[in-house]
Short mmCIF file of C-alpha atoms in Angstrom, two decimals:
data_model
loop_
_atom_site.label_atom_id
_atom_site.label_comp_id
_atom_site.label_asym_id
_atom_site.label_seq_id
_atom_site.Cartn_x
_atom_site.Cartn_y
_atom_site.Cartn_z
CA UNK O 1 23.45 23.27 -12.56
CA UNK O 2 26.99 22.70 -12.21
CA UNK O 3 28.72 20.50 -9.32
CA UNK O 4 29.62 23.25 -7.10
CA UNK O 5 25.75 24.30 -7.20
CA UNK O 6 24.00 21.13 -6.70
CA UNK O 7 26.38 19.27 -4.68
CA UNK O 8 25.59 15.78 -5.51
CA UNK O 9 28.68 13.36 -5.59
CA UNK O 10 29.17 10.20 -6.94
CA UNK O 11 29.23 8.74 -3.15
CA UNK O 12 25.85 9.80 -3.27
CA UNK O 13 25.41 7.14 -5.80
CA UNK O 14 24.46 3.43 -6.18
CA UNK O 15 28.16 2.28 -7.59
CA UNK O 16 25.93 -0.31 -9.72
CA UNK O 17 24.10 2.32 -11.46
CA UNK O 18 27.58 4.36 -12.32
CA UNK O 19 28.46 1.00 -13.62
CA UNK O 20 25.11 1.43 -16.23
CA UNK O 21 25.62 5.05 -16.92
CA UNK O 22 29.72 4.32 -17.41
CA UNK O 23 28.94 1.68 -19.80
CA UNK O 24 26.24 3.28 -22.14
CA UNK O 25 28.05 6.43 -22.05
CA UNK O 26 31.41 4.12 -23.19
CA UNK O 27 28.84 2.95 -26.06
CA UNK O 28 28.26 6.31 -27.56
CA UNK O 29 24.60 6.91 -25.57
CA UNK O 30 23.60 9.22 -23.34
CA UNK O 31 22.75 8.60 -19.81
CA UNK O 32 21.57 10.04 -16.94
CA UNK O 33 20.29 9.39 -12.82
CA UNK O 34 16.51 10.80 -13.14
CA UNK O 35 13.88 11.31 -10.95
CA UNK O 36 13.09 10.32 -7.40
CA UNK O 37 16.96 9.36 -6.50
CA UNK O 38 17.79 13.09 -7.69
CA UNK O 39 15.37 14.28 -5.68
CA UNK O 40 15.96 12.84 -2.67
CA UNK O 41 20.06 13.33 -2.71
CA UNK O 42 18.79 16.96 -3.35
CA UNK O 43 16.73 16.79 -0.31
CA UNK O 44 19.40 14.89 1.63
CA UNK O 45 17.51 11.51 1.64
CA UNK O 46 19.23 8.28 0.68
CA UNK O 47 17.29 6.97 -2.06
CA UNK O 48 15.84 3.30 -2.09
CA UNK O 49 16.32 2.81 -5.76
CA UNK O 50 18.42 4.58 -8.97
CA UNK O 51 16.59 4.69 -12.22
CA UNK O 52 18.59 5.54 -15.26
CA UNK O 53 17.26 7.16 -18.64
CA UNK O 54 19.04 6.81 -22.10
CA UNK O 55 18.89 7.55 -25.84
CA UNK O 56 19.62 3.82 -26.27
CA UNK O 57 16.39 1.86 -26.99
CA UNK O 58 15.58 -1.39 -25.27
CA UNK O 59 16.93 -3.41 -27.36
CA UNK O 60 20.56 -1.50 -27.68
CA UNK O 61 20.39 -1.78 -23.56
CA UNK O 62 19.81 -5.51 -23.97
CA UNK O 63 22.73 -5.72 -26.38
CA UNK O 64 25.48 -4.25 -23.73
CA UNK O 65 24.22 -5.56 -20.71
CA UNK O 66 23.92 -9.56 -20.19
CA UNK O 67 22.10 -8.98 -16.90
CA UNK O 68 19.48 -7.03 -18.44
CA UNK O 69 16.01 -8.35 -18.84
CA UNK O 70 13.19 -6.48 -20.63
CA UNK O 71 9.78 -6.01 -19.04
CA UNK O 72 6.83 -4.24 -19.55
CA UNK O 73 4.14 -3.36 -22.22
CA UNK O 74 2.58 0.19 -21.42
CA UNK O 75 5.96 1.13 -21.91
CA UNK O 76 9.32 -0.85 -22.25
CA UNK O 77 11.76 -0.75 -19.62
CA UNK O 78 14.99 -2.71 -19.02
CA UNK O 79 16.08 -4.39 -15.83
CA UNK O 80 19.68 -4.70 -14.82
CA UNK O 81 20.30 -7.03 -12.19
CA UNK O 82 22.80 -6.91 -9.80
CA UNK O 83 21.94 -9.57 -7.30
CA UNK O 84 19.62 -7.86 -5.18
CA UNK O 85 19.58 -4.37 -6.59
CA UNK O 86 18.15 -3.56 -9.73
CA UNK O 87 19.05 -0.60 -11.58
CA UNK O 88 16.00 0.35 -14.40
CA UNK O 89 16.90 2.04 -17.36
CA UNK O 90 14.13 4.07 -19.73
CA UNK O 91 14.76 5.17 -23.12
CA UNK O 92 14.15 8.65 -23.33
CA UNK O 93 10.11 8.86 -23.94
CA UNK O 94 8.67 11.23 -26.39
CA UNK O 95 5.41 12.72 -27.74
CA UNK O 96 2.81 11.01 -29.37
CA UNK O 97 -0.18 11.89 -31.63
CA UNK O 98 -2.96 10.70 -33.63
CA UNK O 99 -1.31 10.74 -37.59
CA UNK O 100 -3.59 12.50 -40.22
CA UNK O 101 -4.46 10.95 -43.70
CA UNK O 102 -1.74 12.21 -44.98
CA UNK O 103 0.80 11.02 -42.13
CA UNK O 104 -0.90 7.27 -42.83
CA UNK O 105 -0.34 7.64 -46.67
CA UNK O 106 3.60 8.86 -45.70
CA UNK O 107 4.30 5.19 -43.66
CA UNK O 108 7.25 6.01 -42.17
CA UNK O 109 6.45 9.55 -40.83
CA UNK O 110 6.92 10.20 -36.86
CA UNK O 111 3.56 10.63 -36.56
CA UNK O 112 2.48 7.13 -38.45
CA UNK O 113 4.77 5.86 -36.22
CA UNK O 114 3.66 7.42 -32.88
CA UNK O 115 0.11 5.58 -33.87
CA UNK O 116 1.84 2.11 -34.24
CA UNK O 117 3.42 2.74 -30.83
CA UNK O 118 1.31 4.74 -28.50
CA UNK O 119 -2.22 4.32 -27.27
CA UNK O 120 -5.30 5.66 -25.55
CA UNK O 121 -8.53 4.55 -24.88
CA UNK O 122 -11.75 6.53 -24.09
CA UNK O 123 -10.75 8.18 -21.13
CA UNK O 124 -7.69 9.58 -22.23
CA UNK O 125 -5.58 6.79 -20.54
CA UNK O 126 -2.44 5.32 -21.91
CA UNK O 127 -2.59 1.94 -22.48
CA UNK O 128 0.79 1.70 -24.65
CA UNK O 129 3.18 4.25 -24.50
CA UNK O 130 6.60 3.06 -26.67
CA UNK O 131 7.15 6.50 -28.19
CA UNK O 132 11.22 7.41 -28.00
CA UNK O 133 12.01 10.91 -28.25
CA UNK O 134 14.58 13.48 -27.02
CA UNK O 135 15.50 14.01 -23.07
CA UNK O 136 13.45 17.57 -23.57
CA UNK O 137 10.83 15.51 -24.68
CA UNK O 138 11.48 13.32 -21.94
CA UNK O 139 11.44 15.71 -19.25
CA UNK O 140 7.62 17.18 -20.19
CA UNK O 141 6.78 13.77 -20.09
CA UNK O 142 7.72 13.31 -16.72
CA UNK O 143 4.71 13.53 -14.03
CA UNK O 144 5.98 16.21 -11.01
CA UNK O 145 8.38 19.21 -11.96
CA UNK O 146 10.89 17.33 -8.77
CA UNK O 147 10.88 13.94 -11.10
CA UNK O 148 12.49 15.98 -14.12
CA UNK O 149 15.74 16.63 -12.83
CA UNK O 150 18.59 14.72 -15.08
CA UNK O 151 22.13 13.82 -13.75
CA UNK O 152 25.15 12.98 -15.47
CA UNK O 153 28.45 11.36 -14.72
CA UNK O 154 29.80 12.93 -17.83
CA UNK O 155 29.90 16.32 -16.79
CA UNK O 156 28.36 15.95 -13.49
CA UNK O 157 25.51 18.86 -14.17
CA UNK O 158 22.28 18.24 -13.22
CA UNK O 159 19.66 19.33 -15.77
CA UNK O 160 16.53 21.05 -14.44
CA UNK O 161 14.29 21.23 -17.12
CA UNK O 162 10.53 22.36 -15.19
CA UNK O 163 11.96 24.45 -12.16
CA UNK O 164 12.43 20.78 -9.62
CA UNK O 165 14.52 22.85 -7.74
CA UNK O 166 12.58 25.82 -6.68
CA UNK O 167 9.46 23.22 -6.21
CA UNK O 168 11.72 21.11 -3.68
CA UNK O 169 12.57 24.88 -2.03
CA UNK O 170 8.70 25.65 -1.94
CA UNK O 171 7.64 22.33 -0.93
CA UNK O 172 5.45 22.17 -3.67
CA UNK O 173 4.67 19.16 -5.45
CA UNK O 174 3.50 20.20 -8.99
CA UNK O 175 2.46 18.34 -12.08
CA UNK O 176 4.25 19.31 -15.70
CA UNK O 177 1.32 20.05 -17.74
CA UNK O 178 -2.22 20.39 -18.13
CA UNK O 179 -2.95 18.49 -14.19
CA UNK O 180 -6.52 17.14 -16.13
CA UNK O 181 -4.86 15.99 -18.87
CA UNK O 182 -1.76 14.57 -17.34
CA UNK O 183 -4.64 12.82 -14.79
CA UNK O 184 -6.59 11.24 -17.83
CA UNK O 185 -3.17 9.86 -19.05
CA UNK O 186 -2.51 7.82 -16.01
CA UNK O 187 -4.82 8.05 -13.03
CA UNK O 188 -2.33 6.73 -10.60
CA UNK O 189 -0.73 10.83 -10.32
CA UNK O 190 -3.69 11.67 -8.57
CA UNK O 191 -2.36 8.62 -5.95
CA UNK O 192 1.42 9.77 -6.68
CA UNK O 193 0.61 13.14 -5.54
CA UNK O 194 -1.12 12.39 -2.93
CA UNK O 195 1.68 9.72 -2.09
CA UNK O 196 4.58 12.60 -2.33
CA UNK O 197 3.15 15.31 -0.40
CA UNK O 198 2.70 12.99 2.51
CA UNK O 199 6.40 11.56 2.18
CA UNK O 200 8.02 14.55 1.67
CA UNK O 201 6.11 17.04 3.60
CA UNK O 202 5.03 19.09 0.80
CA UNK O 203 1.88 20.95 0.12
CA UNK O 204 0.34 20.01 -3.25
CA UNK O 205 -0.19 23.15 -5.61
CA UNK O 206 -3.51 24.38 -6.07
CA UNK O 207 -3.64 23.53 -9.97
CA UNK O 208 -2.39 20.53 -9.38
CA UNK O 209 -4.73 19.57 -6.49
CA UNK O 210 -7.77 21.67 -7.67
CA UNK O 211 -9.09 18.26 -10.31
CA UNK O 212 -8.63 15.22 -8.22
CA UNK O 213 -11.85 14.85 -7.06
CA UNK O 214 -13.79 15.52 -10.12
CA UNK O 215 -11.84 12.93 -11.53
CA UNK O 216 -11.31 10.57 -8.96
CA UNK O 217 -13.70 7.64 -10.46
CA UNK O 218 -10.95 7.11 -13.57
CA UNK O 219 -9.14 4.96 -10.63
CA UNK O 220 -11.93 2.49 -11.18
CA UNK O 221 -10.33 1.91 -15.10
CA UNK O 222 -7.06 1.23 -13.44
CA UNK O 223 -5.85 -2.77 -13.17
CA UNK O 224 -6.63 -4.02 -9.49
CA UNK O 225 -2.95 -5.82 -9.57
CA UNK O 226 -0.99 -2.38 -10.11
CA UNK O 227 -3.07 -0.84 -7.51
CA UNK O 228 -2.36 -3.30 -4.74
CA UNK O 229 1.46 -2.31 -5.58
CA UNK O 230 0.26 1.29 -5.38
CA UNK O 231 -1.51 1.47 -2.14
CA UNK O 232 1.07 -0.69 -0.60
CA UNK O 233 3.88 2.81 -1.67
CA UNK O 234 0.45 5.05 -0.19
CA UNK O 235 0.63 2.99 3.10
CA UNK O 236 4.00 1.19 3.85
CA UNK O 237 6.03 4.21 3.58
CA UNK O 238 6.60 5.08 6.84
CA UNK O 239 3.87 7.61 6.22
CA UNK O 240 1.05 5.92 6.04
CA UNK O 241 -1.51 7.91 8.76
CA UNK O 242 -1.00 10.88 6.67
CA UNK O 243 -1.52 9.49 3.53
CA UNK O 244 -4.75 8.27 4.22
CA UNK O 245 -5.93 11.23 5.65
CA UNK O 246 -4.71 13.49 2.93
CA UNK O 247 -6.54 10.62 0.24
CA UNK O 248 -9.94 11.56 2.20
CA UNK O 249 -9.54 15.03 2.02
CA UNK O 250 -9.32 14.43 -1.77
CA UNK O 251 -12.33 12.22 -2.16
CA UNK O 252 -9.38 8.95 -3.17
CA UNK O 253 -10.96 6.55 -0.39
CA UNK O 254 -14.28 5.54 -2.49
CA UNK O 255 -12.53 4.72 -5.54
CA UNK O 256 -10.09 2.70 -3.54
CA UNK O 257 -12.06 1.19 -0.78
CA UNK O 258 -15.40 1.56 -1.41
CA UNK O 259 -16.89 -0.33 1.29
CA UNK O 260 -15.86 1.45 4.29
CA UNK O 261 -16.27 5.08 2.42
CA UNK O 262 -19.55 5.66 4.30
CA UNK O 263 -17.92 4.68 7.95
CA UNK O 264 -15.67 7.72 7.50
CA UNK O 265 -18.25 10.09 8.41
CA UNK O 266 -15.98 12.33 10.99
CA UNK O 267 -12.24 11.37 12.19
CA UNK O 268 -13.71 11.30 15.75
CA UNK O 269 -15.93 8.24 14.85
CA UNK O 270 -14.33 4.96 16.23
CA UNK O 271 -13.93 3.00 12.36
CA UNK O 272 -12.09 6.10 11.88
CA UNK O 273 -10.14 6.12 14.88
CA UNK O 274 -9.30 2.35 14.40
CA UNK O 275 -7.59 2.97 10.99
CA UNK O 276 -5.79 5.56 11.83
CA UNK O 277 -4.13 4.21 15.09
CA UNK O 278 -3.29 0.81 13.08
CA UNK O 279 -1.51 3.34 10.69
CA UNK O 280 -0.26 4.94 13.32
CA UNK O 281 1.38 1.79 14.69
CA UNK O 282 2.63 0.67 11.21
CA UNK O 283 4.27 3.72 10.32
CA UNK O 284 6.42 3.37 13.75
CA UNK O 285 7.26 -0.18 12.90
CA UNK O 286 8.49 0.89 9.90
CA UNK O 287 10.36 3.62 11.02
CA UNK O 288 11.81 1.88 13.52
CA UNK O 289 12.91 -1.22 11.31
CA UNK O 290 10.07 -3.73 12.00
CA UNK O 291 8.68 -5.86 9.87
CA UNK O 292 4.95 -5.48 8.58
CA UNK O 293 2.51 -7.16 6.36
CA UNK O 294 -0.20 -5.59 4.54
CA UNK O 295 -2.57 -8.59 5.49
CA UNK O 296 -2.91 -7.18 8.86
CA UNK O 297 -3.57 -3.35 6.89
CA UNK O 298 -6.42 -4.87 4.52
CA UNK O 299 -7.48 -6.39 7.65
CA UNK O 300 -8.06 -3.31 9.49
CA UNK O 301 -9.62 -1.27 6.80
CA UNK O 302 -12.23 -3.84 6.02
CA UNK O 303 -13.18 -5.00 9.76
CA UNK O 304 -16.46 -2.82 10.01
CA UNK O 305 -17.48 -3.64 6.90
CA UNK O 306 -17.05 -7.07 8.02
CA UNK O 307 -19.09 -6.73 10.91
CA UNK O 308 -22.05 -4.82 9.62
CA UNK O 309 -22.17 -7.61 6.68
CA UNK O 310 -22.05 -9.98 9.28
CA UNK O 311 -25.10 -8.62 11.15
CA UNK O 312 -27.49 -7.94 8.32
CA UNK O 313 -26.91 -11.69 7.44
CA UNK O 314 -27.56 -12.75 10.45
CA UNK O 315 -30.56 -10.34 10.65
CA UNK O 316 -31.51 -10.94 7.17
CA UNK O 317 -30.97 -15.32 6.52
CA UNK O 318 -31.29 -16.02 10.04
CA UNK O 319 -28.07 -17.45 9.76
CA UNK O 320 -26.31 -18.00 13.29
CA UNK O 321 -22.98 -16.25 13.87
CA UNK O 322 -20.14 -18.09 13.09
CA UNK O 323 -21.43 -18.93 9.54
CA UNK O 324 -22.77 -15.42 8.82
CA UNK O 325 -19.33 -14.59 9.74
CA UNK O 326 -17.00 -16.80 7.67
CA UNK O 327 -19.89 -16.00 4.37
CA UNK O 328 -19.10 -11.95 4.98
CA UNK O 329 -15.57 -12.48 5.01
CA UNK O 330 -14.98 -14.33 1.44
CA UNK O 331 -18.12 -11.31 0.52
CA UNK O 332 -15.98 -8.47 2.04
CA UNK O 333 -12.88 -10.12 0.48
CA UNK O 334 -14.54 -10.56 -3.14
CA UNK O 335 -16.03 -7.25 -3.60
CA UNK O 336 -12.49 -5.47 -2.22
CA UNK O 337 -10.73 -7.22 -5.10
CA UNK O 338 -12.55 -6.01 -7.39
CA UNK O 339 -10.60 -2.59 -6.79
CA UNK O 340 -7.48 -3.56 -5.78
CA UNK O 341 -6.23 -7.28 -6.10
CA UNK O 342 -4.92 -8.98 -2.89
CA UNK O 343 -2.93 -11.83 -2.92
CA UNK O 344 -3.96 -15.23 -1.74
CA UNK O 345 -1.28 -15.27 0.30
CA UNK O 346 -2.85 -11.88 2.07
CA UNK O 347 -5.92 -12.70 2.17
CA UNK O 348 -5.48 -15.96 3.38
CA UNK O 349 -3.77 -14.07 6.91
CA UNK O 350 -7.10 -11.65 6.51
CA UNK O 351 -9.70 -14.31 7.75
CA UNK O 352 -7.05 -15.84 10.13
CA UNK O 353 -7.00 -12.44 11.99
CA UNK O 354 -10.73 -12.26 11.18
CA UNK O 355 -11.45 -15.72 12.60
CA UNK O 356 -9.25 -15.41 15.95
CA UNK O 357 -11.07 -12.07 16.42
CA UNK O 358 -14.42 -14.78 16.89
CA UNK O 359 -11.93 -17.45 18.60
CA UNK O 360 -10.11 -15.27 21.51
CA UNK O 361 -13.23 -14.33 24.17
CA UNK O 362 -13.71 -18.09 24.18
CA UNK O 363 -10.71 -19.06 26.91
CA UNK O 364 -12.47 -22.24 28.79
CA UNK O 365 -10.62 -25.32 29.47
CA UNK O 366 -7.55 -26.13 26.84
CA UNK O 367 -8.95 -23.14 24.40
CA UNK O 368 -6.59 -20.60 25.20
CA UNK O 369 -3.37 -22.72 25.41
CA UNK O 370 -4.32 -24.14 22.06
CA UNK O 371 -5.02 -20.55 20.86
CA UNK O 372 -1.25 -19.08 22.03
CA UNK O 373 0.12 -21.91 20.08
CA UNK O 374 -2.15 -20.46 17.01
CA UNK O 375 0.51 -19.62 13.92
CA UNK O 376 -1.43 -16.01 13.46
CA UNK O 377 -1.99 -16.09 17.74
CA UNK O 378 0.14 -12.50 17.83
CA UNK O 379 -1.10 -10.33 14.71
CA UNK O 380 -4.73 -11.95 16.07
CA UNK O 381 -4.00 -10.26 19.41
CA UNK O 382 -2.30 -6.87 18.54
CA UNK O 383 -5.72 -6.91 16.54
CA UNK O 384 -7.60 -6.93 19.35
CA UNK O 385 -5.46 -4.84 21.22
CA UNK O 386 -6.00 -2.27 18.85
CA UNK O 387 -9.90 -3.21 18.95
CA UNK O 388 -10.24 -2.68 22.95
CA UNK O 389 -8.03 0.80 22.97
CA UNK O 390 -10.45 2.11 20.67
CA UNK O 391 -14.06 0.69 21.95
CA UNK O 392 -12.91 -0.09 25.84
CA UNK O 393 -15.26 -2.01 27.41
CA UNK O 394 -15.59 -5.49 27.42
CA UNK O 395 -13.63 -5.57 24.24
CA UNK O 396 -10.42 -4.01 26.30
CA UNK O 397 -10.65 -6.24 29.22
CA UNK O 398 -10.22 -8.84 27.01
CA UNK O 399 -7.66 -7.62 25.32
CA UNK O 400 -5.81 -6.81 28.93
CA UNK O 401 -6.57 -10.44 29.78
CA UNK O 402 -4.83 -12.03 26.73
CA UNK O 403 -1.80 -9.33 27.52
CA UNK O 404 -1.16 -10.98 31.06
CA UNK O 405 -2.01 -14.38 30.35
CA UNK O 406 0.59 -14.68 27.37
CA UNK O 407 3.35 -13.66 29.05
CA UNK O 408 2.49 -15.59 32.18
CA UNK O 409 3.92 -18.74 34.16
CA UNK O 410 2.43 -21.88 34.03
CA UNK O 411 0.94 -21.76 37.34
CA UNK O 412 -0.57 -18.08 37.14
CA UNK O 413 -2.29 -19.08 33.93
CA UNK O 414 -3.65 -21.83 35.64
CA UNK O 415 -5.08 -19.50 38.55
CA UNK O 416 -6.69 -16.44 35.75
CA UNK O 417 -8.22 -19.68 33.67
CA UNK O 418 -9.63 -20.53 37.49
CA UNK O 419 -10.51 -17.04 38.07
CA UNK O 420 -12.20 -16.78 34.88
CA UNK O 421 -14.52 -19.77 35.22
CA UNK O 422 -15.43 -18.52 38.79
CA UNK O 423 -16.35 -14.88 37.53
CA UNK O 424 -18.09 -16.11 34.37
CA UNK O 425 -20.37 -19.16 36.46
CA UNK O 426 -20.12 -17.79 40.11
CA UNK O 427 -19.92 -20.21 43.15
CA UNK O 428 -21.40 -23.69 42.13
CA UNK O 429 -24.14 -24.67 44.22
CA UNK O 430 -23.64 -27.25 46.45
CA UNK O 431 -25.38 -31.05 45.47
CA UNK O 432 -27.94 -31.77 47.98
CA UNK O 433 -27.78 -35.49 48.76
CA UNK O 434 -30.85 -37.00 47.23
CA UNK O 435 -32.33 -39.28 50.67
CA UNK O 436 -33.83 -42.71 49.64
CA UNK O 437 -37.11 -43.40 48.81
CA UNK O 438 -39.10 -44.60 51.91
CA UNK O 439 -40.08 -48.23 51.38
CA UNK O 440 -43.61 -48.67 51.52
CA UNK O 441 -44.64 -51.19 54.64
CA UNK O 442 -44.91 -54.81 53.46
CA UNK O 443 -48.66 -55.80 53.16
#
């Protein structure tokens, strides 16, 4: 496409990623904008990030840029930093297969080579994936037919090599290739898909969509440390209610979040209705600028399980509340890891939010001036708040109660503490005045 057609304009551009593309192009390489950042000026979105793709290998990008650190072992990347921003640049990636007998006996062959450099293990995933190739070869190694459109500040054309175009005009988002192939490969698409048709409003296409759930267990073979960074794109995107319930419909919850898979039974079910209104409430944060943490997320998907863990200890060890409580939460916390890695520094806000959840009915005496002074006091309340507009009840009267009392004077707080006491003891009986003994008559 030429520049009259697509209508992208260097404006449109990070000015630190022209610098990247001005400099390898001065250096004889190729170099383009790729991917989501296309997409999105195509779809008149800014984009949050520029990636850049070159003929150069790693180590020629090194060479020109003395801001540029290399990263990565499934496949090499380099990072050029420009304060803040960070502009990453991919050599173009090509295809790989298993050499013959013959290829081995050869040494140098492409094939030999694509063995040295490129991996799989049983499932079909890549594990190491340093193969360079051409930017055709590039392009049908791209995941969705949107990612594999190329721009260039040499000619300003944009190169649509798997119809990205008509896909962003149909809404569509559409794998390149085999879909249960390109799955095995990396299992994260089936997430990515997932991830993009939520975003962008797009329908996914039924070839692409028709194997997720059949292979939705390979998730399980993916590192729990990339998929914390991958459910925090699925959920803190501004999008996050309709993510999740586009990852039930495809059967992505169990392999995710195993432990509150069999609370999901209907989305009129209150663990149901919880999540979704704490997504619900995060995505307008988010939208409107706020600031969020995924401690208070994790949080919220794992309170049931939390509280039926709780109760069958109790039940089970005859173990009294508070300590069948605090053992569930480092249980709940543990097995959830084993899936998808959460920080320390997360879960450490978890059980705070967990804890204050036991802490905040309990409002006698100095208890709830020392709980509003509480560093996690106000994500432990909007928990609650949440809690209460779902179950009502008691739960939302106490909720209501911390709401007025907060943002109260002095003196009124000192009246609802008094009216509390009252309601929860009733009128104190009066002290009948014990009368003295009679003395018996002296003898």
């Amino acid at each position: 496409m030429t520049r009259g057609e697509h209508g992208i304009s260097r404006e449109d551009v990070s000015p630190n990623a022209l610098k990247v593309m001005y400099r390898l192009n001065g250096a004889g390489f190729e170099s383009y904008l790729v991917g989501g950042c296309v997409r999105d000026i195509l779809m008149g979105h800014e984009p949050k990030d520029f990636d850049v793709v070159t003929n150069a290998t790693p180590e020629q990008i090194k060479g020109l840029f003395r801001n540029c650190r290399l990263i990565g072992r499934r496949f090499r990347l380099a990072h050029i930093v420009f304060g803040r921003e960070i502009i990453e640049v991919a050599t173009f990636r090509g295809h790989h297969s298993e050499p013959d007998s013959n290829d081995e006996a050869a040494g140098d062959s492409k094939a030999a080579k694509a063995k040295v450099t490129a991996k799989q293990d049983a499932h079909g995933q890549l594990v190491r994936d340093n193969v360079f190739g051409t930017i055709e070869e590039d392009a049908e190694r791209r995941d969705f037919t949107f990612n594999a459109m190329y721009y260039s500040v040499a000619d300003f054309t944009v190169k649509d090599f798997a119809g990205g175009l008509e896909a962003i005009e149909k809404r569509e988002v559409r794998l390149i290739g085999d879909p249960e192939v390109r799955y095995r490969e990396d299992p994260v698409r089936m997430l990515r898909a997932v991830r993009f048709a939520a975003k962008l409003s797009m329908s996914i296409h039924p070839d692409t969509a028709t194997p997720i759930k059949k292979l939705a267990s390979l998730l399980t073979n993916i590192p729990p440390a990339r998929l914390f960074e991958e459910t925090l794109k699925l959920f803190l995107s501004g999008k996050g209610e309709a993510t999740f319930l586009m990852l039930r419909e495809y059967g992505l919850i169990a392999p995710l979040f195993p432990q509150i898979e069999p609370f999901l039974a209907d989305e009129s079910c209150r663990e149901m209705q919880f999540i979704l209104k704490v997504l619900r409430n995060t995505d307008d944060r988010i939208n409107n600028d706020q600031r969020v943490t995924p401690a208070f997320l994790y949080a919220a998907l794992l309170w049931y399980p939390l509280e039926e863990k709780s109760q069958i200890l109790q039940a089970e060890s005859g173990l009294n509340a508070h300590d069948a409580f605090n053992i569930a939460s480092g249980e709940v916390i543990a097995k959830q890891t084993q899936r998808i890695m959460i920080p320390k520094r997360f879960s450490t806000v978890m059980r705070d939010i967990w804890i204050l959840q036991q802490r905040l009915p309990k409002r006698f005496g100095r208890r709830a001036f020392q709980l509003l002074t509480h560093p996690k006091f106000r994500a432990g309340y909007d928990f609650l708040l949440v809690r209460g507009q779902i179950e009502g009840g008691e739960l939302l009267e106490l909720a209501q109660w911390w709401t007025q009392f907060q943002h109260a004077d002095a003196t009124k707080q000192k009246g609802m503490l008094n009216a509390l006491r009252k309601s929860e003891n009733g009128p104190r009986p009066r002290k009948r005045k014990r009368r003295p003994a009679k003395r018996p008559p002296d003898a």
